[in-house]
PDB file of C-alpha atoms in Angstrom:
ATOM      1  CA  UNK A  90     -38.862  -4.645  10.688  1.00 68.00           C
ATOM      2  CA  UNK A  91     -42.293  -2.760  11.719  1.00 74.00           C
ATOM      3  CA  UNK A  92     -44.066  -4.558   8.612  1.00 81.00           C
ATOM      4  CA  UNK A  93     -47.385  -5.836   9.583  1.00 84.00           C
ATOM      5  CA  UNK A  94     -49.476  -8.239   7.246  1.00 86.00           C
ATOM      6  CA  UNK A  95     -52.035  -5.621   6.615  1.00 89.00           C
ATOM      7  CA  UNK A  96     -49.090  -3.641   4.819  1.00 88.00           C
ATOM      8  CA  UNK A  97     -48.822  -6.252   2.326  1.00 89.00           C
ATOM      9  CA  UNK A  98     -50.875  -6.341  -1.018  1.00 91.00           C
ATOM     10  CA  UNK A  99     -49.118  -9.712  -2.809  1.00 91.00           C
ATOM     11  CA  UNK A 100     -51.608  -9.934  -5.304  1.00 91.00           C
ATOM     12  CA  UNK A 101     -50.686  -6.513  -6.809  1.00 91.00           C
ATOM     13  CA  UNK A 102     -46.948  -7.041  -5.627  1.00 92.00           C
ATOM     14  CA  UNK A 103     -46.877  -3.918  -3.388  1.00 90.00           C
ATOM     15  CA  UNK A 104     -46.002  -3.248   0.477  1.00 87.00           C
ATOM     16  CA  UNK A 105     -46.934   0.180   2.246  1.00 86.00           C
ATOM     17  CA  UNK A 106     -44.508   1.512   4.451  1.00 84.00           C
ATOM     18  CA  UNK A 107     -46.078   2.957   6.939  1.00 77.00           C
ATOM     19  CA  UNK A 108     -44.342   2.523  10.476  1.00 70.00           C
ATOM     20  CA  UNK A 109     -40.615   2.588  11.413  1.00 69.00           C
ATOM     21  CA  UNK A 110     -39.109   0.542  14.364  1.00 68.00           C
ATOM     22  CA  UNK A 111     -35.807   1.015  15.968  1.00 67.00           C
ATOM     23  CA  UNK A 112     -34.687  -0.390  19.171  1.00 65.00           C
ATOM     24  CA  UNK A 113     -38.064  -1.576  20.605  1.00 66.00           C
ATOM     25  CA  UNK A 114     -39.493   1.693  19.475  1.00 67.00           C
ATOM     26  CA  UNK A 115     -42.155   2.181  16.646  1.00 68.00           C
ATOM     27  CA  UNK A 116     -43.476   5.200  15.468  1.00 59.00           C
ATOM     28  CA  UNK A 117     -44.233   7.057  11.878  1.00 65.00           C
ATOM     29  CA  UNK A 118     -41.407   6.985   9.653  1.00 67.00           C
ATOM     30  CA  UNK A 119     -38.906   9.992   9.783  1.00 68.00           C
ATOM     31  CA  UNK A 120     -40.188  11.648   6.675  1.00 68.00           C
ATOM     32  CA  UNK A 121     -43.117  12.406   4.677  1.00 70.00           C
ATOM     33  CA  UNK A 122     -41.236  10.514   1.653  1.00 68.00           C
ATOM     34  CA  UNK A 123     -40.389   7.743   3.900  1.00 73.00           C
ATOM     35  CA  UNK A 124     -44.318   6.585   3.930  1.00 78.00           C
ATOM     36  CA  UNK A 125     -44.329   5.162   0.670  1.00 84.00           C
ATOM     37  CA  UNK A 126     -45.270   2.318  -1.686  1.00 86.00           C
ATOM     38  CA  UNK A 127     -42.710  -0.251  -2.579  1.00 87.00           C
ATOM     39  CA  UNK A 128     -42.983  -2.472  -5.721  1.00 91.00           C
ATOM     40  CA  UNK A 129     -41.966  -6.043  -5.058  1.00 90.00           C
ATOM     41  CA  UNK A 130     -40.332  -8.579  -7.474  1.00 90.00           C
ATOM     42  CA  UNK A 131     -41.621 -11.639  -8.271  1.00 92.00           C
ATOM     43  CA  UNK A 132     -39.050 -13.402  -5.949  1.00 92.00           C
ATOM     44  CA  UNK A 133     -39.904 -10.733  -2.994  1.00 90.00           C
ATOM     45  CA  UNK A 134     -43.593 -11.893  -3.327  1.00 93.00           C
ATOM     46  CA  UNK A 135     -42.626 -15.546  -3.052  1.00 93.00           C
ATOM     47  CA  UNK A 136     -40.458 -15.228  -0.040  1.00 91.00           C
ATOM     48  CA  UNK A 137     -42.739 -13.120   1.794  1.00 91.00           C
ATOM     49  CA  UNK A 138     -45.848 -15.488   0.668  1.00 91.00           C
ATOM     50  CA  UNK A 139     -43.724 -18.122   2.803  1.00 90.00           C
ATOM     51  CA  UNK A 140     -42.815 -16.011   5.967  1.00 86.00           C
ATOM     52  CA  UNK A 141     -46.672 -15.119   6.450  1.00 88.00           C
ATOM     53  CA  UNK A 142     -48.226 -17.711   8.744  1.00 83.00           C
ATOM     54  CA  UNK A 143     -51.472 -19.343   7.671  1.00 81.00           C
ATOM     55  CA  UNK A 144     -53.755 -17.929  10.089  1.00 86.00           C
ATOM     56  CA  UNK A 145     -52.245 -14.836  10.596  1.00 85.00           C
ATOM     57  CA  UNK A 146     -54.181 -11.609  11.580  1.00 88.00           C
ATOM     58  CA  UNK A 147     -53.747  -7.975   9.650  1.00 87.00           C
ATOM     59  CA  UNK A 148     -51.996  -6.531  12.718  1.00 85.00           C
ATOM     60  CA  UNK A 149     -49.484  -9.546  13.203  1.00 86.00           C
ATOM     61  CA  UNK A 150     -45.981  -8.726  12.322  1.00 83.00           C
ATOM     62  CA  UNK A 151     -44.282 -10.152   9.203  1.00 85.00           C
ATOM     63  CA  UNK A 152     -40.955 -10.726  10.728  1.00 84.00           C
ATOM     64  CA  UNK A 153     -40.941 -12.184  14.009  1.00 82.00           C
ATOM     65  CA  UNK A 154     -38.629 -14.114  16.401  1.00 79.00           C
ATOM     66  CA  UNK A 155     -38.906 -17.570  17.569  1.00 79.00           C
ATOM     67  CA  UNK A 156     -41.198 -16.415  20.091  1.00 80.00           C
ATOM     68  CA  UNK A 157     -43.657 -14.953  17.689  1.00 78.00           C
ATOM     69  CA  UNK A 158     -42.650 -11.201  18.767  1.00 79.00           C
ATOM     70  CA  UNK A 159     -41.360  -8.545  16.532  1.00 79.00           C
ATOM     71  CA  UNK A 160     -37.560  -8.879  15.905  1.00 79.00           C
ATOM     72  CA  UNK A 161     -35.362  -6.745  18.189  1.00 78.00           C
ATOM     73  CA  UNK A 162     -32.579  -5.014  16.054  1.00 75.00           C
ATOM     74  CA  UNK A 163     -29.704  -5.988  18.503  1.00 76.00           C
ATOM     75  CA  UNK A 164     -30.732  -9.604  18.876  1.00 79.00           C
ATOM     76  CA  UNK A 165     -31.202  -9.600  14.936  1.00 80.00           C
ATOM     77  CA  UNK A 166     -27.629  -7.791  14.348  1.00 83.00           C
ATOM     78  CA  UNK A 167     -25.698 -10.732  16.120  1.00 85.00           C
ATOM     79  CA  UNK A 168     -27.359 -13.204  13.509  1.00 86.00           C
ATOM     80  CA  UNK A 169     -26.794 -10.840  10.826  1.00 86.00           C
ATOM     81  CA  UNK A 170     -23.045 -10.640  11.607  1.00 89.00           C
ATOM     82  CA  UNK A 171     -22.640 -14.513  12.098  1.00 91.00           C
ATOM     83  CA  UNK A 172     -24.531 -14.994   8.534  1.00 90.00           C
ATOM     84  CA  UNK A 173     -21.774 -12.428   7.332  1.00 90.00           C
ATOM     85  CA  UNK A 174     -18.983 -14.390   8.808  1.00 93.00           C
ATOM     86  CA  UNK A 175     -20.296 -17.677   7.530  1.00 94.00           C
ATOM     87  CA  UNK A 176     -20.181 -16.590   3.745  1.00 92.00           C
ATOM     88  CA  UNK A 177     -16.701 -14.694   4.497  1.00 92.00           C
ATOM     89  CA  UNK A 178     -17.406 -11.022   3.889  1.00 88.00           C
ATOM     90  CA  UNK A 179     -16.372  -8.209   5.730  1.00 89.00           C
ATOM     91  CA  UNK A 180     -18.971  -7.280   8.500  1.00 89.00           C
ATOM     92  CA  UNK A 181     -21.600  -4.335   7.718  1.00 87.00           C
ATOM     93  CA  UNK A 182     -24.086  -2.617   9.696  1.00 86.00           C
ATOM     94  CA  UNK A 183     -27.645  -3.331   8.900  1.00 81.00           C
ATOM     95  CA  UNK A 184     -27.924  -0.242   6.960  1.00 79.00           C
ATOM     96  CA  UNK A 185     -25.572  -1.381   4.592  1.00 85.00           C
ATOM     97  CA  UNK A 186     -28.495  -3.460   2.926  1.00 86.00           C
ATOM     98  CA  UNK A 187     -29.743  -0.686   1.837  1.00 86.00           C
ATOM     99  CA  UNK A 188     -26.604   0.936   0.401  1.00 88.00           C
ATOM    100  CA  UNK A 189     -26.113  -2.214  -1.632  1.00 88.00           C
ATOM    101  CA  UNK A 190     -29.562  -2.196  -2.565  1.00 88.00           C
ATOM    102  CA  UNK A 191     -29.121   1.084  -4.149  1.00 90.00           C
ATOM    103  CA  UNK A 192     -25.890   1.204  -5.649  1.00 89.00           C
ATOM    104  CA  UNK A 193     -26.721  -2.059  -7.437  1.00 88.00           C
ATOM    105  CA  UNK A 194     -30.017  -0.539  -8.808  1.00 89.00           C
ATOM    106  CA  UNK A 195     -28.001   2.529 -10.381  1.00 88.00           C
ATOM    107  CA  UNK A 196     -25.332   0.310 -11.567  1.00 84.00           C
ATOM    108  CA  UNK A 197     -27.806  -1.519 -13.250  1.00 84.00           C
ATOM    109  CA  UNK A 198     -29.632   1.499 -14.714  1.00 83.00           C
ATOM    110  CA  UNK A 199     -32.557   1.705 -12.535  1.00 87.00           C
ATOM    111  CA  UNK A 200     -34.290   5.396 -12.875  1.00 88.00           C
ATOM    112  CA  UNK A 201     -33.254   7.693 -10.111  1.00 89.00           C
ATOM    113  CA  UNK A 202     -36.553   9.256  -9.883  1.00 90.00           C
ATOM    114  CA  UNK A 203     -38.308   5.880  -9.542  1.00 90.00           C
ATOM    115  CA  UNK A 204     -35.343   4.429  -7.029  1.00 90.00           C
ATOM    116  CA  UNK A 205     -36.019   7.900  -4.991  1.00 90.00           C
ATOM    117  CA  UNK A 206     -39.990   6.868  -4.691  1.00 89.00           C
ATOM    118  CA  UNK A 207     -38.837   3.295  -3.580  1.00 89.00           C
ATOM    119  CA  UNK A 208     -36.448   4.116  -1.148  1.00 88.00           C
ATOM    120  CA  UNK A 209     -38.037   7.282   0.209  1.00 87.00           C
ATOM    121  CA  UNK A 210     -34.740   9.009  -0.207  1.00 87.00           C
ATOM    122  CA  UNK A 211     -34.876  12.316  -2.197  1.00 88.00           C
ATOM    123  CA  UNK A 212     -33.214  12.538  -5.764  1.00 87.00           C
ATOM    124  CA  UNK A 213     -30.593  14.959  -4.493  1.00 90.00           C
ATOM    125  CA  UNK A 214     -29.330  12.563  -1.417  1.00 89.00           C
ATOM    126  CA  UNK A 215     -29.014   9.790  -4.067  1.00 90.00           C
ATOM    127  CA  UNK A 216     -26.939  11.847  -6.300  1.00 89.00           C
ATOM    128  CA  UNK A 217     -24.623  13.075  -3.502  1.00 89.00           C
ATOM    129  CA  UNK A 218     -24.132   9.519  -1.815  1.00 87.00           C
ATOM    130  CA  UNK A 219     -24.524   7.061  -4.675  1.00 86.00           C
ATOM    131  CA  UNK A 220     -23.631   9.511  -8.110  1.00 84.00           C
ATOM    132  CA  UNK A 221     -20.671   7.222  -8.803  1.00 82.00           C
ATOM    133  CA  UNK A 222     -22.813   4.107  -9.495  1.00 81.00           C
ATOM    134  CA  UNK A 223     -24.971   5.938 -12.093  1.00 79.00           C
ATOM    135  CA  UNK A 224     -22.269   6.010 -14.942  1.00 73.00           C
ATOM    136  CA  UNK A 225     -22.073   2.391 -15.426  1.00 67.00           C
ATOM    137  CA  UNK A 226     -21.037   1.193 -18.911  1.00 73.00           C
ATOM    138  CA  UNK A 227     -24.533  -0.146 -19.409  1.00 70.00           C
ATOM    139  CA  UNK A 228     -26.101   2.818 -18.172  1.00 68.00           C
ATOM    140  CA  UNK A 229     -24.064   5.184 -20.087  1.00 72.00           C
ATOM    141  CA  UNK A 230     -24.544   3.307 -23.253  1.00 76.00           C
ATOM    142  CA  UNK A 231     -28.134   3.473 -22.621  1.00 75.00           C
ATOM    143  CA  UNK A 232     -28.614   7.199 -22.420  1.00 74.00           C
ATOM    144  CA  UNK A 233     -26.065   7.377 -25.082  1.00 79.00           C
ATOM    145  CA  UNK A 234     -28.450   5.342 -27.433  1.00 81.00           C
ATOM    146  CA  UNK A 235     -31.025   7.846 -26.773  1.00 81.00           C
ATOM    147  CA  UNK A 236     -29.283  10.784 -27.865  1.00 83.00           C
ATOM    148  CA  UNK A 237     -28.046   9.300 -30.925  1.00 77.00           C
ATOM    149  CA  UNK A 238     -29.121   5.530 -31.763  1.00 66.00           C
ATOM    150  CA  UNK A 239     -27.035   5.390 -35.273  1.00 64.00           C
ATOM    151  CA  UNK A 240     -23.452   6.348 -33.819  1.00 54.00           C
ATOM    152  CA  UNK A 241     -21.548   9.624 -34.203  1.00 48.00           C
ATOM    153  CA  UNK A 242     -21.278   8.708 -38.191  1.00 48.00           C
ATOM    154  CA  UNK A 243     -25.031   9.497 -38.507  1.00 44.00           C
ATOM    155  CA  UNK A 244     -24.798  12.582 -36.097  1.00 45.00           C
ATOM    156  CA  UNK A 245     -26.067  16.017 -37.268  1.00 48.00           C
ATOM    157  CA  UNK A 246     -23.883  18.706 -36.109  1.00 46.00           C
ATOM    158  CA  UNK A 247     -24.427  22.369 -36.775  1.00 52.00           C
ATOM    159  CA  UNK A 248     -21.543  23.707 -38.789  1.00 54.00           C
ATOM    160  CA  UNK A 249     -18.879  25.914 -37.281  1.00 54.00           C
ATOM    161  CA  UNK A 250     -19.588  29.435 -37.275  1.00 54.00           C
ATOM    162  CA  UNK A 251     -16.984  31.955 -38.752  1.00 56.00           C
ATOM    163  CA  UNK A 252     -15.232  34.294 -36.419  1.00 53.00           C
ATOM    164  CA  UNK A 253     -15.796  37.931 -37.593  1.00 54.00           C
ATOM    165  CA  UNK A 254     -12.530  39.685 -38.319  1.00 52.00           C
ATOM    166  CA  UNK A 255     -10.236  36.817 -38.056  1.00 49.00           C
ATOM    167  CA  UNK A 256      -8.717  34.878 -40.986  1.00 52.00           C
ATOM    168  CA  UNK A 257      -6.290  31.818 -40.519  1.00 53.00           C
ATOM    169  CA  UNK A 258      -4.767  30.374 -37.548  1.00 54.00           C
ATOM    170  CA  UNK A 259      -5.451  32.385 -34.291  1.00 56.00           C
ATOM    171  CA  UNK A 260      -2.510  34.540 -33.209  1.00 62.00           C
ATOM    172  CA  UNK A 261      -1.810  34.836 -29.649  1.00 60.00           C
ATOM    173  CA  UNK A 262      -3.542  37.470 -27.709  1.00 59.00           C
ATOM    174  CA  UNK A 263      -1.675  40.321 -26.162  1.00 62.00           C
ATOM    175  CA  UNK A 264      -3.386  42.878 -23.788  1.00 59.00           C
ATOM    176  CA  UNK A 265      -1.552  45.630 -22.529  1.00 65.00           C
ATOM    177  CA  UNK A 266       1.737  44.250 -23.326  1.00 66.00           C
ATOM    178  CA  UNK A 267       1.026  40.775 -21.547  1.00 63.00           C
ATOM    179  CA  UNK A 268       0.245  37.524 -23.399  1.00 60.00           C
ATOM    180  CA  UNK A 269      -3.290  36.413 -22.394  1.00 53.00           C
ATOM    181  CA  UNK A 270      -3.966  32.860 -22.286  1.00 54.00           C
ATOM    182  CA  UNK A 271      -7.494  32.069 -23.435  1.00 51.00           C
ATOM    183  CA  UNK A 272      -9.392  29.411 -21.403  1.00 51.00           C
ATOM    184  CA  UNK A 273     -12.806  28.105 -20.870  1.00 46.00           C
ATOM    185  CA  UNK A 274     -16.117  29.624 -22.432  1.00 46.00           C
ATOM    186  CA  UNK A 275     -15.950  33.088 -21.013  1.00 45.00           C
ATOM    187  CA  UNK A 276     -13.829  35.634 -22.919  1.00 45.00           C
ATOM    188  CA  UNK A 277     -11.340  37.367 -20.921  1.00 47.00           C
ATOM    189  CA  UNK A 278     -11.525  40.842 -22.815  1.00 47.00           C
ATOM    190  CA  UNK A 279     -13.915  43.141 -24.512  1.00 48.00           C
ATOM    191  CA  UNK A 280     -12.238  42.204 -27.922  1.00 46.00           C
ATOM    192  CA  UNK A 281     -13.121  38.586 -27.255  1.00 43.00           C
ATOM    193  CA  UNK A 282     -16.689  39.191 -26.444  1.00 43.00           C
ATOM    194  CA  UNK A 283     -17.577  41.046 -29.710  1.00 43.00           C
ATOM    195  CA  UNK A 284     -16.821  37.476 -31.456  1.00 41.00           C
ATOM    196  CA  UNK A 285     -19.612  35.997 -29.540  1.00 44.00           C
ATOM    197  CA  UNK A 286     -21.901  38.980 -29.637  1.00 42.00           C
ATOM    198  CA  UNK A 287     -24.849  38.862 -31.867  1.00 47.00           C
ATOM    199  CA  UNK A 288     -24.669  40.321 -35.260  1.00 43.00           C
TER     200      UNK A 288
END
């Protein structure tokens, strides 16, 4: 809401986030990462170009009310709720627009580091809050193709190493008279550890 005309470079498709505005108060962004350069899509550029008045000054706000003043968050929220009702979706807070943007981007396979720079939110926070959206089918297929572009048939795996002193099928492990269930990668007895030791 605090975006001013000077913050936009529509020719290069960028927006510099330098201020934050909430409930009529304006200040620097909450964190250093929140002051950032945002890359704009061609559609973003076209919409913003239409919003800027013909004789706008660099210090003018991009988003203004009908009186030419900065948009008030409380007044705008009423309009935002009315718009949601008009298209018959559940009422959400303004912040949900960021949640929607991030979850949609991750579902479409957008790079996490790039998205972190765009939003000013750390990679760790994005993973914690939106991690479930990273594993979309298309994104998983893209990442798997980087590992093996020809499918499992053409993959080259190392042959299994023989275990020393073990012939045929494994016998149940009995330790001090008790049957021991082997789980995971960490051997449970000194005998098992010797199997994994270097020769």
